[in-house]
mmCIF file with all atom_site columns, C-alpha atoms and ligand atoms in Angstrom:
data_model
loop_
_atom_site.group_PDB
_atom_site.id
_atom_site.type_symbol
_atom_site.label_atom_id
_atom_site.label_alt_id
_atom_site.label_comp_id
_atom_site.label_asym_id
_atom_site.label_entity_id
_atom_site.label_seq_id
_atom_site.pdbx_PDB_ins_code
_atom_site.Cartn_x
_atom_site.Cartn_y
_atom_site.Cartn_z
_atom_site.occupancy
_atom_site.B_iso_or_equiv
_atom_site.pdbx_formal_charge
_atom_site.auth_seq_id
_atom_site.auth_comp_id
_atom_site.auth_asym_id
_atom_site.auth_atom_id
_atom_site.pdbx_PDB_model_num
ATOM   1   C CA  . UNK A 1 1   ? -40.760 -75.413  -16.676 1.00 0.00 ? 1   UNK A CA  1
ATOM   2   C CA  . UNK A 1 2   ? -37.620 -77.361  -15.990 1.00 0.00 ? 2   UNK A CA  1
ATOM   3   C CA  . UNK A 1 3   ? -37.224 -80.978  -16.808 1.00 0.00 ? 3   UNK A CA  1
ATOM   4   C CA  . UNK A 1 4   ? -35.079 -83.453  -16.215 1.00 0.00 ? 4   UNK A CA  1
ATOM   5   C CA  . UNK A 1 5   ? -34.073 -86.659  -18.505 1.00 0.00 ? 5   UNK A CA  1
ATOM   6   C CA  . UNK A 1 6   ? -35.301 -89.717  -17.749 1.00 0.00 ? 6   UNK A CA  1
ATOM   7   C CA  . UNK A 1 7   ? -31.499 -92.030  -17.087 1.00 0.00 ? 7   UNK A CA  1
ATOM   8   C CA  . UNK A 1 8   ? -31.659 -95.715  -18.355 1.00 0.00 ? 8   UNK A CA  1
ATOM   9   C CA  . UNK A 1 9   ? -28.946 -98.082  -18.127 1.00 0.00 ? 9   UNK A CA  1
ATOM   10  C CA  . UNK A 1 10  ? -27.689 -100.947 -20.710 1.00 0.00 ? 10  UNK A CA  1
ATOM   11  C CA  . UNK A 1 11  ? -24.906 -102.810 -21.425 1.00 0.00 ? 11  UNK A CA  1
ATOM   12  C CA  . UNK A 1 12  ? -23.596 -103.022 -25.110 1.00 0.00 ? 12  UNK A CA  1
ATOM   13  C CA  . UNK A 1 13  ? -21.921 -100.983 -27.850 1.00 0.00 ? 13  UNK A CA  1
ATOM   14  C CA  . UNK A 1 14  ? -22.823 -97.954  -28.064 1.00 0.00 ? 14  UNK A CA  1
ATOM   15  C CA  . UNK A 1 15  ? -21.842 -97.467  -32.273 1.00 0.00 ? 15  UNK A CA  1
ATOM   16  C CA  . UNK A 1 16  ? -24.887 -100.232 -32.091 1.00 0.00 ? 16  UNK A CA  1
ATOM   17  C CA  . UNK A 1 17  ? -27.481 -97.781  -30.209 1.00 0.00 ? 17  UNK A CA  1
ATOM   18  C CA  . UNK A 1 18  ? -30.147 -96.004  -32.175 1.00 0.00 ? 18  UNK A CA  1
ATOM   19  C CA  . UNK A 1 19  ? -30.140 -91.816  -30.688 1.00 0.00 ? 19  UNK A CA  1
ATOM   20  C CA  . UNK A 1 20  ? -31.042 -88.922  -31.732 1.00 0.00 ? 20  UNK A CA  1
ATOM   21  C CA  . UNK A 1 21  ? -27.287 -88.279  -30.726 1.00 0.00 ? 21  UNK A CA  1
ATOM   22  C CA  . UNK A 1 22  ? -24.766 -90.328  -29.065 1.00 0.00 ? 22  UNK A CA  1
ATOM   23  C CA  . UNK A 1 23  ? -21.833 -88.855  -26.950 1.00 0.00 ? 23  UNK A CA  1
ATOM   24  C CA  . UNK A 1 24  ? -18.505 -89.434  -27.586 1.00 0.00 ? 24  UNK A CA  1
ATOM   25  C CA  . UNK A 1 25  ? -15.850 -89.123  -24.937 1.00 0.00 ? 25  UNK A CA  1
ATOM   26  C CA  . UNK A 1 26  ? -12.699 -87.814  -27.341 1.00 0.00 ? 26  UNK A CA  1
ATOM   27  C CA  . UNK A 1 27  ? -9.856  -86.638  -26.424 1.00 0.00 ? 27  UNK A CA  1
ATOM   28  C CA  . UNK A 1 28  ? -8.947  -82.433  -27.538 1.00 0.00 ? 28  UNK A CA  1
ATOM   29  C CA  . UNK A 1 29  ? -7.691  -82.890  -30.728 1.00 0.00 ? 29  UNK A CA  1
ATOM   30  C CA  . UNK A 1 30  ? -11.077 -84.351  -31.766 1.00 0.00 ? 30  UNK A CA  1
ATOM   31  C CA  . UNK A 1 31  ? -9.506  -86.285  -34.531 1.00 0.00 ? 31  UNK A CA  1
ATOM   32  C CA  . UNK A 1 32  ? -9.792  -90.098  -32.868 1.00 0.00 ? 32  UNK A CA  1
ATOM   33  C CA  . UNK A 1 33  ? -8.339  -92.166  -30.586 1.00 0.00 ? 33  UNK A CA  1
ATOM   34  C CA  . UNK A 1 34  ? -8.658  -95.949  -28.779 1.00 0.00 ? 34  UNK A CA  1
ATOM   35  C CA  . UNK A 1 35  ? -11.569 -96.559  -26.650 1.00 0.00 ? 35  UNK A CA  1
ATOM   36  C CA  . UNK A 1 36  ? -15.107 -95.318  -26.859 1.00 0.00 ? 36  UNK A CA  1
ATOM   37  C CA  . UNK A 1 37  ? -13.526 -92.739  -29.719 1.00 0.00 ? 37  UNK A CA  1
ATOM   38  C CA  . UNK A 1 38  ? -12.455 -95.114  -31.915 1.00 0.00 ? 38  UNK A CA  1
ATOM   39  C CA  . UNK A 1 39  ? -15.171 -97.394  -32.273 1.00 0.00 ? 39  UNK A CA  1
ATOM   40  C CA  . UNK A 1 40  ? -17.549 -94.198  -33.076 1.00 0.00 ? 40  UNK A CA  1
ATOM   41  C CA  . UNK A 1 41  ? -15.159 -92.976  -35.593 1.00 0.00 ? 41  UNK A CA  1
ATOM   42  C CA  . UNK A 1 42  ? -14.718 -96.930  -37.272 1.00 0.00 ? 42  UNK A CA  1
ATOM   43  C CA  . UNK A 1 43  ? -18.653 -97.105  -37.509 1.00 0.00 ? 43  UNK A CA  1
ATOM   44  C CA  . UNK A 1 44  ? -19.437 -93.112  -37.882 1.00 0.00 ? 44  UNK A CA  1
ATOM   45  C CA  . UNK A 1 45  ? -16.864 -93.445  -41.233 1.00 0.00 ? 45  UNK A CA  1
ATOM   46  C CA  . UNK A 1 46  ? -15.097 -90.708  -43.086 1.00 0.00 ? 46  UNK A CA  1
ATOM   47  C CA  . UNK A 1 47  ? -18.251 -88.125  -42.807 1.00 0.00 ? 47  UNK A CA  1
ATOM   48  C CA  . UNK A 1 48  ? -17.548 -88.264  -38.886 1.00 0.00 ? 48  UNK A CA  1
ATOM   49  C CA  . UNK A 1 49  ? -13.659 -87.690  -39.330 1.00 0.00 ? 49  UNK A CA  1
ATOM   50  C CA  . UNK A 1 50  ? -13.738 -84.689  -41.820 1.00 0.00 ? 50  UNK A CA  1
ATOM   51  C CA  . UNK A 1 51  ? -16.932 -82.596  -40.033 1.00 0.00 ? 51  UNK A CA  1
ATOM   52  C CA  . UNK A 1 52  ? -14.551 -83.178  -36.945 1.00 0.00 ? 52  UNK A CA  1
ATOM   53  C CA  . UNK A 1 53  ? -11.276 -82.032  -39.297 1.00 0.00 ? 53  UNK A CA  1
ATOM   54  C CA  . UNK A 1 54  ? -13.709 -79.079  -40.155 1.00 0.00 ? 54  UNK A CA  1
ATOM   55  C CA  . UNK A 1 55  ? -14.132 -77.984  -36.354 1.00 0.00 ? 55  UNK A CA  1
ATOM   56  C CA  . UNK A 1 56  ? -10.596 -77.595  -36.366 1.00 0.00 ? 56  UNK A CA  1
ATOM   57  C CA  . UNK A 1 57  ? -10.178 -75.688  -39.347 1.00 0.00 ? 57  UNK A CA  1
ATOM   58  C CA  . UNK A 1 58  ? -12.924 -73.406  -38.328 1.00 0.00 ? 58  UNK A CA  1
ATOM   59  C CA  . UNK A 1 59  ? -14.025 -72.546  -34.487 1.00 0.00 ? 59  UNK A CA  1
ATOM   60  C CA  . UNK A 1 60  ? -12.011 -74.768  -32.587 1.00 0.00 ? 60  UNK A CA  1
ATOM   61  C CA  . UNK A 1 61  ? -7.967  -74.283  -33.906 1.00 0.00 ? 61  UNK A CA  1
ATOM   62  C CA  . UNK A 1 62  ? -6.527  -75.745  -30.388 1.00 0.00 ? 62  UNK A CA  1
ATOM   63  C CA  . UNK A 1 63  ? -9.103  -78.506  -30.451 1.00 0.00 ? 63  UNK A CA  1
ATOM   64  C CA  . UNK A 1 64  ? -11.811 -78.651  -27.544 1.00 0.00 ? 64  UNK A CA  1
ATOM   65  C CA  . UNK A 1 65  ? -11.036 -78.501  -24.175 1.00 0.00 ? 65  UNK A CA  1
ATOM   66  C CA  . UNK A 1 66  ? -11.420 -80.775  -21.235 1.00 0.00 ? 66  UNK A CA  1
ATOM   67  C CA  . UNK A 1 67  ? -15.446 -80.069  -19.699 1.00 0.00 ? 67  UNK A CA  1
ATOM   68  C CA  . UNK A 1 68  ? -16.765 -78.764  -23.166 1.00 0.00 ? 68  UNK A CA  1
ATOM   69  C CA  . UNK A 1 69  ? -18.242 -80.370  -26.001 1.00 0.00 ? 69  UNK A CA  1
ATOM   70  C CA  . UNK A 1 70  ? -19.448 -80.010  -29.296 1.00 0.00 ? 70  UNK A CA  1
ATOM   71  C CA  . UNK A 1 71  ? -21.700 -81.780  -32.220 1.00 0.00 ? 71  UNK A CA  1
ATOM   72  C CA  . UNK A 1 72  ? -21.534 -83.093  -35.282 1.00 0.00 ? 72  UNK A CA  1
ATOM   73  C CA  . UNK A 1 73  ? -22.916 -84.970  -37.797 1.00 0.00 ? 73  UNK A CA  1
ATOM   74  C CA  . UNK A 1 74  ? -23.222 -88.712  -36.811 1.00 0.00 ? 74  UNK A CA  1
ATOM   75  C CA  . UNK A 1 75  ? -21.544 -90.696  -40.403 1.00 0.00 ? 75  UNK A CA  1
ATOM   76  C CA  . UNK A 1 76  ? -22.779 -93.996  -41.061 1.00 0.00 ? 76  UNK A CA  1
ATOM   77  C CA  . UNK A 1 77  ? -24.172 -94.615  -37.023 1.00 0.00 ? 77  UNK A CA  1
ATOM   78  C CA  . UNK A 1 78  ? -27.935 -94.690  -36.419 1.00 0.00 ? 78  UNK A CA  1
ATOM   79  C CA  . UNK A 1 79  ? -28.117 -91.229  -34.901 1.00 0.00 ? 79  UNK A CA  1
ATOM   80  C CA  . UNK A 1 80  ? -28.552 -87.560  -36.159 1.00 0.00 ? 80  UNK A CA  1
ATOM   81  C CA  . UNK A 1 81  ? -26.028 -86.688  -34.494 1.00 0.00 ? 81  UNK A CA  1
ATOM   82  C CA  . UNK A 1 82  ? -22.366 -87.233  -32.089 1.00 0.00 ? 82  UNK A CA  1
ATOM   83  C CA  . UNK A 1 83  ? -21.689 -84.872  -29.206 1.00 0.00 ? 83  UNK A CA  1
ATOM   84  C CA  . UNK A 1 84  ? -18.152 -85.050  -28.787 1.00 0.00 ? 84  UNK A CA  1
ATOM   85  C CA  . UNK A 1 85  ? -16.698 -84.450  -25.176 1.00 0.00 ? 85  UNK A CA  1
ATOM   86  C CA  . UNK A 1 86  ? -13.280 -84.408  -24.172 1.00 0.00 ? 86  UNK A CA  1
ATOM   87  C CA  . UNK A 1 87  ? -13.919 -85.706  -19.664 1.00 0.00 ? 87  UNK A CA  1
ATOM   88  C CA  . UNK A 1 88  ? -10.827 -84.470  -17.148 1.00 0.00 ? 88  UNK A CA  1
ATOM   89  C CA  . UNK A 1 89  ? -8.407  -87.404  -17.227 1.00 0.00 ? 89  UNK A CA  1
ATOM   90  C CA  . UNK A 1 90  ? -8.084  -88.478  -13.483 1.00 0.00 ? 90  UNK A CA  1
ATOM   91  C CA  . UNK A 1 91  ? -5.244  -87.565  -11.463 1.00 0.00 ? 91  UNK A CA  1
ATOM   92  C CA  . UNK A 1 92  ? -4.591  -88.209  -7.522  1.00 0.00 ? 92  UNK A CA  1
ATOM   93  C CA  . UNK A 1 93  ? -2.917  -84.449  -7.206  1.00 0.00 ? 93  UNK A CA  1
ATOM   94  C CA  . UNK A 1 94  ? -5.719  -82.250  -7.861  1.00 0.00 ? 94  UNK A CA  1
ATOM   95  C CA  . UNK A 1 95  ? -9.975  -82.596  -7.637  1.00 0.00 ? 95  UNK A CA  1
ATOM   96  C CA  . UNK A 1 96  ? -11.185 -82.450  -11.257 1.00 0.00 ? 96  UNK A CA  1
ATOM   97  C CA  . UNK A 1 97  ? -14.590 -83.341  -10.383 1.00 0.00 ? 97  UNK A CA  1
ATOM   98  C CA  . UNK A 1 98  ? -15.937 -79.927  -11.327 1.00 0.00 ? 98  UNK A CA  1
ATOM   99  C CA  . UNK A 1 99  ? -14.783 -80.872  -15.711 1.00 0.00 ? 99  UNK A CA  1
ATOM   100 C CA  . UNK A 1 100 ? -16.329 -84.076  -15.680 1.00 0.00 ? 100 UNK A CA  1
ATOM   101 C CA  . UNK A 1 101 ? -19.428 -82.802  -14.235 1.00 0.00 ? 101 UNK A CA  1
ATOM   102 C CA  . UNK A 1 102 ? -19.512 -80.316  -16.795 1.00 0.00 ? 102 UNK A CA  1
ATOM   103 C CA  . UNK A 1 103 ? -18.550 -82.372  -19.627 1.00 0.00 ? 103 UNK A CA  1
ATOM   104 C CA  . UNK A 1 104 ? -22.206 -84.118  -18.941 1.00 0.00 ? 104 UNK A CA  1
ATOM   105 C CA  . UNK A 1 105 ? -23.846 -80.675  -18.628 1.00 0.00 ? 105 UNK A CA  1
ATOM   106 C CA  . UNK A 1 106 ? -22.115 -79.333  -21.688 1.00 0.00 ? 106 UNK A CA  1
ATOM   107 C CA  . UNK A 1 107 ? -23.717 -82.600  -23.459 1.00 0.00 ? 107 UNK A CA  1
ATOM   108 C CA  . UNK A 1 108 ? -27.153 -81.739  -22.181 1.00 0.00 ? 108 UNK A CA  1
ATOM   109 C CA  . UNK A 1 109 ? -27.011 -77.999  -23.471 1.00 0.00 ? 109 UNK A CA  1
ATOM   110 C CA  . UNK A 1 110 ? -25.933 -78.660  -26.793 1.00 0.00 ? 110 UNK A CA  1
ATOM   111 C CA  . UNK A 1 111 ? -28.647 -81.861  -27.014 1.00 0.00 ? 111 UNK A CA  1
ATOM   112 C CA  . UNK A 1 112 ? -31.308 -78.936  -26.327 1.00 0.00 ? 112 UNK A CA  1
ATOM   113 C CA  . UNK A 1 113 ? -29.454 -76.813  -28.623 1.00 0.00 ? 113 UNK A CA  1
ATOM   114 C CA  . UNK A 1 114 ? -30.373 -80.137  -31.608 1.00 0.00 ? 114 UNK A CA  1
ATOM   115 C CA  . UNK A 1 115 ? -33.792 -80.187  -30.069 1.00 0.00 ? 115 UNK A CA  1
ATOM   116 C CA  . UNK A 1 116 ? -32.507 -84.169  -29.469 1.00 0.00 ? 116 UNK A CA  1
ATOM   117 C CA  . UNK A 1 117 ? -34.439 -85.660  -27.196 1.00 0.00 ? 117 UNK A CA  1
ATOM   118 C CA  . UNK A 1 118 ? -32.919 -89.202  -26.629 1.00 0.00 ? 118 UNK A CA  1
ATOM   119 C CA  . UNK A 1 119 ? -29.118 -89.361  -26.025 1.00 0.00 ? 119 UNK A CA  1
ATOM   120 C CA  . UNK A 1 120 ? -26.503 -92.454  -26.074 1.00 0.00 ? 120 UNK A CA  1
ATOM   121 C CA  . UNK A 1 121 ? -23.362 -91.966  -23.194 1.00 0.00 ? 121 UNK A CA  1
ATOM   122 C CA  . UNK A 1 122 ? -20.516 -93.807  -22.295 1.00 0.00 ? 122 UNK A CA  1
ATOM   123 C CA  . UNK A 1 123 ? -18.767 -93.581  -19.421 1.00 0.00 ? 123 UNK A CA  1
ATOM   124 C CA  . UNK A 1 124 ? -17.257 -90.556  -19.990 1.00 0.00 ? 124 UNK A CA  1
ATOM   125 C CA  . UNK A 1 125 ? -12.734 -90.544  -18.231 1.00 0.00 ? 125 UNK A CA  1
ATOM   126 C CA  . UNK A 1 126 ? -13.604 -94.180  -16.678 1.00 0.00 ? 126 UNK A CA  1
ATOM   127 C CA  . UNK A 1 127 ? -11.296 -95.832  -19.239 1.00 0.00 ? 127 UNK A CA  1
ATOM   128 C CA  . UNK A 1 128 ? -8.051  -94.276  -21.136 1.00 0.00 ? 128 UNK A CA  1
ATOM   129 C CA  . UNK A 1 129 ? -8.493  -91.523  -18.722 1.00 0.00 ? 129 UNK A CA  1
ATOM   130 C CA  . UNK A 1 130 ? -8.403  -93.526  -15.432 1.00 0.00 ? 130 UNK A CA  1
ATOM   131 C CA  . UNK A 1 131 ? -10.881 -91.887  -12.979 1.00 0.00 ? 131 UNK A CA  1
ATOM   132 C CA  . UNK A 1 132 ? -12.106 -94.124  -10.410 1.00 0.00 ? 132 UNK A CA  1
ATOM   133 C CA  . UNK A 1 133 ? -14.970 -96.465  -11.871 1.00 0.00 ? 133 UNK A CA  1
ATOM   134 C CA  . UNK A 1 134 ? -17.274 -95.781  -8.596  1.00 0.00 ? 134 UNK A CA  1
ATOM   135 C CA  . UNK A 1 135 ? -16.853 -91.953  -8.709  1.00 0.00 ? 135 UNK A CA  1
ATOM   136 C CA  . UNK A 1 136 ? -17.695 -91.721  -12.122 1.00 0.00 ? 136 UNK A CA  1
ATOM   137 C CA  . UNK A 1 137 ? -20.577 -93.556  -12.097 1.00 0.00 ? 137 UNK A CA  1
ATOM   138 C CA  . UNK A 1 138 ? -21.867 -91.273  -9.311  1.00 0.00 ? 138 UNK A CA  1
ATOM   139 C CA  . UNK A 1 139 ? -20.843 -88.296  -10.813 1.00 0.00 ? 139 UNK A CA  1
ATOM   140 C CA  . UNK A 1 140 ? -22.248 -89.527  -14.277 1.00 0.00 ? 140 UNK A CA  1
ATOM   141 C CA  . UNK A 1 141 ? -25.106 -90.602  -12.675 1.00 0.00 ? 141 UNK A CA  1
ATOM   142 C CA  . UNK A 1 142 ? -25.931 -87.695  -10.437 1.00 0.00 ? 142 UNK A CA  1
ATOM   143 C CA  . UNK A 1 143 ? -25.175 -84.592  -12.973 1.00 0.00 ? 143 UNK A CA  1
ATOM   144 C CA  . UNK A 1 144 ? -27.318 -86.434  -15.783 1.00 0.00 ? 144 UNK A CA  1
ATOM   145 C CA  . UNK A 1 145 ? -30.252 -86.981  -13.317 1.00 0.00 ? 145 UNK A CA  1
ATOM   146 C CA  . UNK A 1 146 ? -30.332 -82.984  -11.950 1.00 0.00 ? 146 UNK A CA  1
ATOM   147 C CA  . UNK A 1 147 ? -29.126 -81.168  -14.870 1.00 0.00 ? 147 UNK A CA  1
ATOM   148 C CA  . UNK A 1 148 ? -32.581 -79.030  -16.408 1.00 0.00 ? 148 UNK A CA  1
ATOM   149 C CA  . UNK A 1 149 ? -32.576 -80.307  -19.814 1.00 0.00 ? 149 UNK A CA  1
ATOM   150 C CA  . UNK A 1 150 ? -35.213 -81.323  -22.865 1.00 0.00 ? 150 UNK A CA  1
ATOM   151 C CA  . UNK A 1 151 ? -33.573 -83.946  -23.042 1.00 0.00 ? 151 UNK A CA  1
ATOM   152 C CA  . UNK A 1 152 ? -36.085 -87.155  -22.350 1.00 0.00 ? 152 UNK A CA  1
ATOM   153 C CA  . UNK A 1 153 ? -34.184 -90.289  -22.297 1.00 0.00 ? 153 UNK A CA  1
ATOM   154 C CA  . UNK A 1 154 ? -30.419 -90.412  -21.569 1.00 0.00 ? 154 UNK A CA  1
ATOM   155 C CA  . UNK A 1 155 ? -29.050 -93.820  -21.836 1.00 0.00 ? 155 UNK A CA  1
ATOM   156 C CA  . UNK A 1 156 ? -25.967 -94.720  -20.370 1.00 0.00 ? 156 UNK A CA  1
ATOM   157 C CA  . UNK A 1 157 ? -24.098 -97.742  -22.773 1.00 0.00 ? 157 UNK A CA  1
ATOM   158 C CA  . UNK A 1 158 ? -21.837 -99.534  -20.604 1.00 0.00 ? 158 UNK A CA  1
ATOM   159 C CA  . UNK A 1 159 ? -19.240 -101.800 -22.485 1.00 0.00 ? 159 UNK A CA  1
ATOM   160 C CA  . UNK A 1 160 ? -19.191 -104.516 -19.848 1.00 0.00 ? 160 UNK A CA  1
ATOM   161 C CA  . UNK A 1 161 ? -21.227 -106.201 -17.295 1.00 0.00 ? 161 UNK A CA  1
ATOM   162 C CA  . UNK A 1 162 ? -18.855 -105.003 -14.274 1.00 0.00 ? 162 UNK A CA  1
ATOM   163 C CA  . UNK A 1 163 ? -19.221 -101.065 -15.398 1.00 0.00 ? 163 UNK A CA  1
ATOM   164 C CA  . UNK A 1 164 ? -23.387 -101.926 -15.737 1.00 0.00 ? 164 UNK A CA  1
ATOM   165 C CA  . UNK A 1 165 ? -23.232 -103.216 -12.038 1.00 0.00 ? 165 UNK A CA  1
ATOM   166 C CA  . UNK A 1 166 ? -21.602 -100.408 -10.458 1.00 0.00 ? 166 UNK A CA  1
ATOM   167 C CA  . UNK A 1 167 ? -23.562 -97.923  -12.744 1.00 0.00 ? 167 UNK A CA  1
ATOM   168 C CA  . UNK A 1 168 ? -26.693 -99.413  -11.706 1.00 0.00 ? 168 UNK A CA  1
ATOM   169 C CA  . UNK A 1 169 ? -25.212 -99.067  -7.828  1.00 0.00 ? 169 UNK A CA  1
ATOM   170 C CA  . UNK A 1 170 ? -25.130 -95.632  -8.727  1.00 0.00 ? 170 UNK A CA  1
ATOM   171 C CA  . UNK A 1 171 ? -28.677 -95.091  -10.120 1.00 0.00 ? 171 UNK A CA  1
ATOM   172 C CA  . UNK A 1 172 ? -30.094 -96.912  -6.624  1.00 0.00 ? 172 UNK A CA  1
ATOM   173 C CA  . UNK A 1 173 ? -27.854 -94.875  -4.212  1.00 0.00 ? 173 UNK A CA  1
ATOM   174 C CA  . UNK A 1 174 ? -29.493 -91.803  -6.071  1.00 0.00 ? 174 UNK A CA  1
ATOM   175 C CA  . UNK A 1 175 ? -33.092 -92.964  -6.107  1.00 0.00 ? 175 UNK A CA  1
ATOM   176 C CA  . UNK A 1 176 ? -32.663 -93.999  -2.323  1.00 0.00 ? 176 UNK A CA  1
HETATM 177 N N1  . AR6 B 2 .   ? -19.369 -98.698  -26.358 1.00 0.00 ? 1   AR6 B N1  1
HETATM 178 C C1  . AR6 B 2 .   ? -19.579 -98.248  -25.084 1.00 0.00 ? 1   AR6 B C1  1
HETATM 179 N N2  . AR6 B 2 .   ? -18.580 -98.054  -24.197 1.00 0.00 ? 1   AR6 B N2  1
HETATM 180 C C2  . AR6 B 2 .   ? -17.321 -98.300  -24.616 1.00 0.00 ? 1   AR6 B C2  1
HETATM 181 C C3  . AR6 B 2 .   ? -17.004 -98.756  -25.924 1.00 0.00 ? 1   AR6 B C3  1
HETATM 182 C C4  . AR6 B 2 .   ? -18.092 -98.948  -26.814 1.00 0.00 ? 1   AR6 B C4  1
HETATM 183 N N3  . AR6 B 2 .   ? -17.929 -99.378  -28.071 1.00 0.00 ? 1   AR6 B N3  1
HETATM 184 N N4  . AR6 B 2 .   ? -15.656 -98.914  -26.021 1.00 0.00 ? 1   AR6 B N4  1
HETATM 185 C C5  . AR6 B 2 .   ? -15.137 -98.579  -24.828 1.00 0.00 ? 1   AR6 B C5  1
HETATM 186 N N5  . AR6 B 2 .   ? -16.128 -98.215  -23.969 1.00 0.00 ? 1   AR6 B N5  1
HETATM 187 P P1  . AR6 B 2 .   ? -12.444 -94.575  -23.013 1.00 0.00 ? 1   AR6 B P1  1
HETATM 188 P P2  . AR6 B 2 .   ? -11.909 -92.016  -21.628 1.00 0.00 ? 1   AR6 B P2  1
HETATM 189 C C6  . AR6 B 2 .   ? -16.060 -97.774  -22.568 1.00 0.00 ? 1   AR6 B C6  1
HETATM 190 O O1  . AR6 B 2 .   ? -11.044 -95.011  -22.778 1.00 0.00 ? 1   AR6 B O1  1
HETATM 191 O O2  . AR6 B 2 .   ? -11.568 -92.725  -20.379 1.00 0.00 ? 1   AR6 B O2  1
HETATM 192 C C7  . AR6 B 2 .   ? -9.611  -92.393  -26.219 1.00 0.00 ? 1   AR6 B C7  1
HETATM 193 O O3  . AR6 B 2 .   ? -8.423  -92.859  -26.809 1.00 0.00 ? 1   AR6 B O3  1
HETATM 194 C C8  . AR6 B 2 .   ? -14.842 -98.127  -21.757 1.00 0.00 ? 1   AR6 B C8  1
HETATM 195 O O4  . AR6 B 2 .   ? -14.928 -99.469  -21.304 1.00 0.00 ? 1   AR6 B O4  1
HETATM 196 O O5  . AR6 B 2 .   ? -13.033 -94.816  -24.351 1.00 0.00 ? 1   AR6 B O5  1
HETATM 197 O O6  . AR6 B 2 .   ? -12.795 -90.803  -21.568 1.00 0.00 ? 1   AR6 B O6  1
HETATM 198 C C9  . AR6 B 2 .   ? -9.876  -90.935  -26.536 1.00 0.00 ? 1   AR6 B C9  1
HETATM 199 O O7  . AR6 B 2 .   ? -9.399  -90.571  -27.810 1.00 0.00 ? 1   AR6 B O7  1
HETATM 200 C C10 . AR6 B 2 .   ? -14.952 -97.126  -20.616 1.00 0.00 ? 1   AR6 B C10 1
HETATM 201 O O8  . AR6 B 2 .   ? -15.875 -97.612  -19.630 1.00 0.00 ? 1   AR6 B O8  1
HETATM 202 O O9  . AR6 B 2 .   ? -12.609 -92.968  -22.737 1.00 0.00 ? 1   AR6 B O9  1
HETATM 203 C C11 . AR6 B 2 .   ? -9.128  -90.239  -25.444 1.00 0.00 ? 1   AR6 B C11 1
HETATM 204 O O10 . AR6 B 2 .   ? -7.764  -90.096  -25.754 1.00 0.00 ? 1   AR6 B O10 1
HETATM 205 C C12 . AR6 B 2 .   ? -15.577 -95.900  -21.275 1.00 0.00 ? 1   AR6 B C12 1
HETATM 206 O O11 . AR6 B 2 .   ? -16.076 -96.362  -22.544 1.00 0.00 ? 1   AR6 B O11 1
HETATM 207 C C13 . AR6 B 2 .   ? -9.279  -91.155  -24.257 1.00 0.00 ? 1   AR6 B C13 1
HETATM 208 O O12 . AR6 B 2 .   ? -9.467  -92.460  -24.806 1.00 0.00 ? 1   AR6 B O12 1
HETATM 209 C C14 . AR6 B 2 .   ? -14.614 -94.744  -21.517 1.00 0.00 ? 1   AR6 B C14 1
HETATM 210 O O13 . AR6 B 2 .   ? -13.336 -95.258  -21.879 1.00 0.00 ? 1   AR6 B O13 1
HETATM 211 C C15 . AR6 B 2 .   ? -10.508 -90.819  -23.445 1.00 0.00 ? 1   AR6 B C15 1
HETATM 212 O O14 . AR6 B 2 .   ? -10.539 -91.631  -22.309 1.00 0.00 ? 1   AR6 B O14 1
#
């Protein structure tokens, strides 16, 4: 039987969530950055930082590209786990819809892979990366509801009340 997760919306921090695993929208090198990124790695702590050094070491030399991602422990935060993904960053010259779509999916499979069953996201390229807060939120919105997954509950943690809105525009346009 195929399920689908169950998509809730809040606004907040997500290093503050409680998850079986919270997403991480990183960049390739996997190693940290501003944003979403670096607040996980500040609260995840050293543990987070060297299992991510150890990816690179190991499986993933060039780091992990755009569309994919890939878990590991969660530190310090109040989760089992981080899925990190690394979304498309937006440009007007060519349709990357099809990476940031599949930077959600690639979140769902390896969630199944954990046997996690509630999941954290952010808003995955709508910062740093620039895409188009509307379109992401649809995209976000739309490839979390209709991906087949184990997956029960997949909160979306938007940072600020103006993301939440147009998230939540996104949820009702889907529903009908
Ligand atoms: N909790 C929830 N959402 C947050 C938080 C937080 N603590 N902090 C920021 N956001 P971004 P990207 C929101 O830039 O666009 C990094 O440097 C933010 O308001 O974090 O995928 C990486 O290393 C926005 O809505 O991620 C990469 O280099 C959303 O999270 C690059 O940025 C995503 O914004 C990735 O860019």
């Amino acid at each position: 039987m195929s399920n689908h997760a169950s998509v809730t919306l809040t606004i907040g921090d997500i290093t503050q969530q409680r998850a079986d695993a919270i997403v991480n929208a990183a960049n390739s090198s996997l190693l940290g950055g501003g944003g979403v990124d670096g607040a996980i790695h500040r609260a995840g702590g050293p543990e987070l930082l060297e299992a991510c050094r150890r990816l690179r070491a190991t499986s993933l030399p060039d780091g992990l590209p755009p569309g994919q991602a890939v878990a590991t422990t969660a530190g310090r935060l109040n989760a089992q786990w981080v899925i990190h993904t690394v979304g498309p960053m937006w440009t007007p010259t060519e349709d990357r819809t099809h990476l940031l779509m599949s930077s959600y999916r690639e979140c769902l499979r390896v969630a199944d892979e954990l046997a996690a069953t509630t999941i954290a996201l952010p808003a995955v390229s709508a910062g740093a990366y620039g895409w188009p807060l509307a379109d992401a939120a649809r995209i976000a919105i739309t490839t979390v509801s209709t991906t087949p997954t184990q997956v029960a509950e997949a909160m979306f943690v938007l940072h600020d009340e103006y993301t939440f809105r147009i998230f939540e525009r996104a949820l009702i346009e889907l529903r009908g």
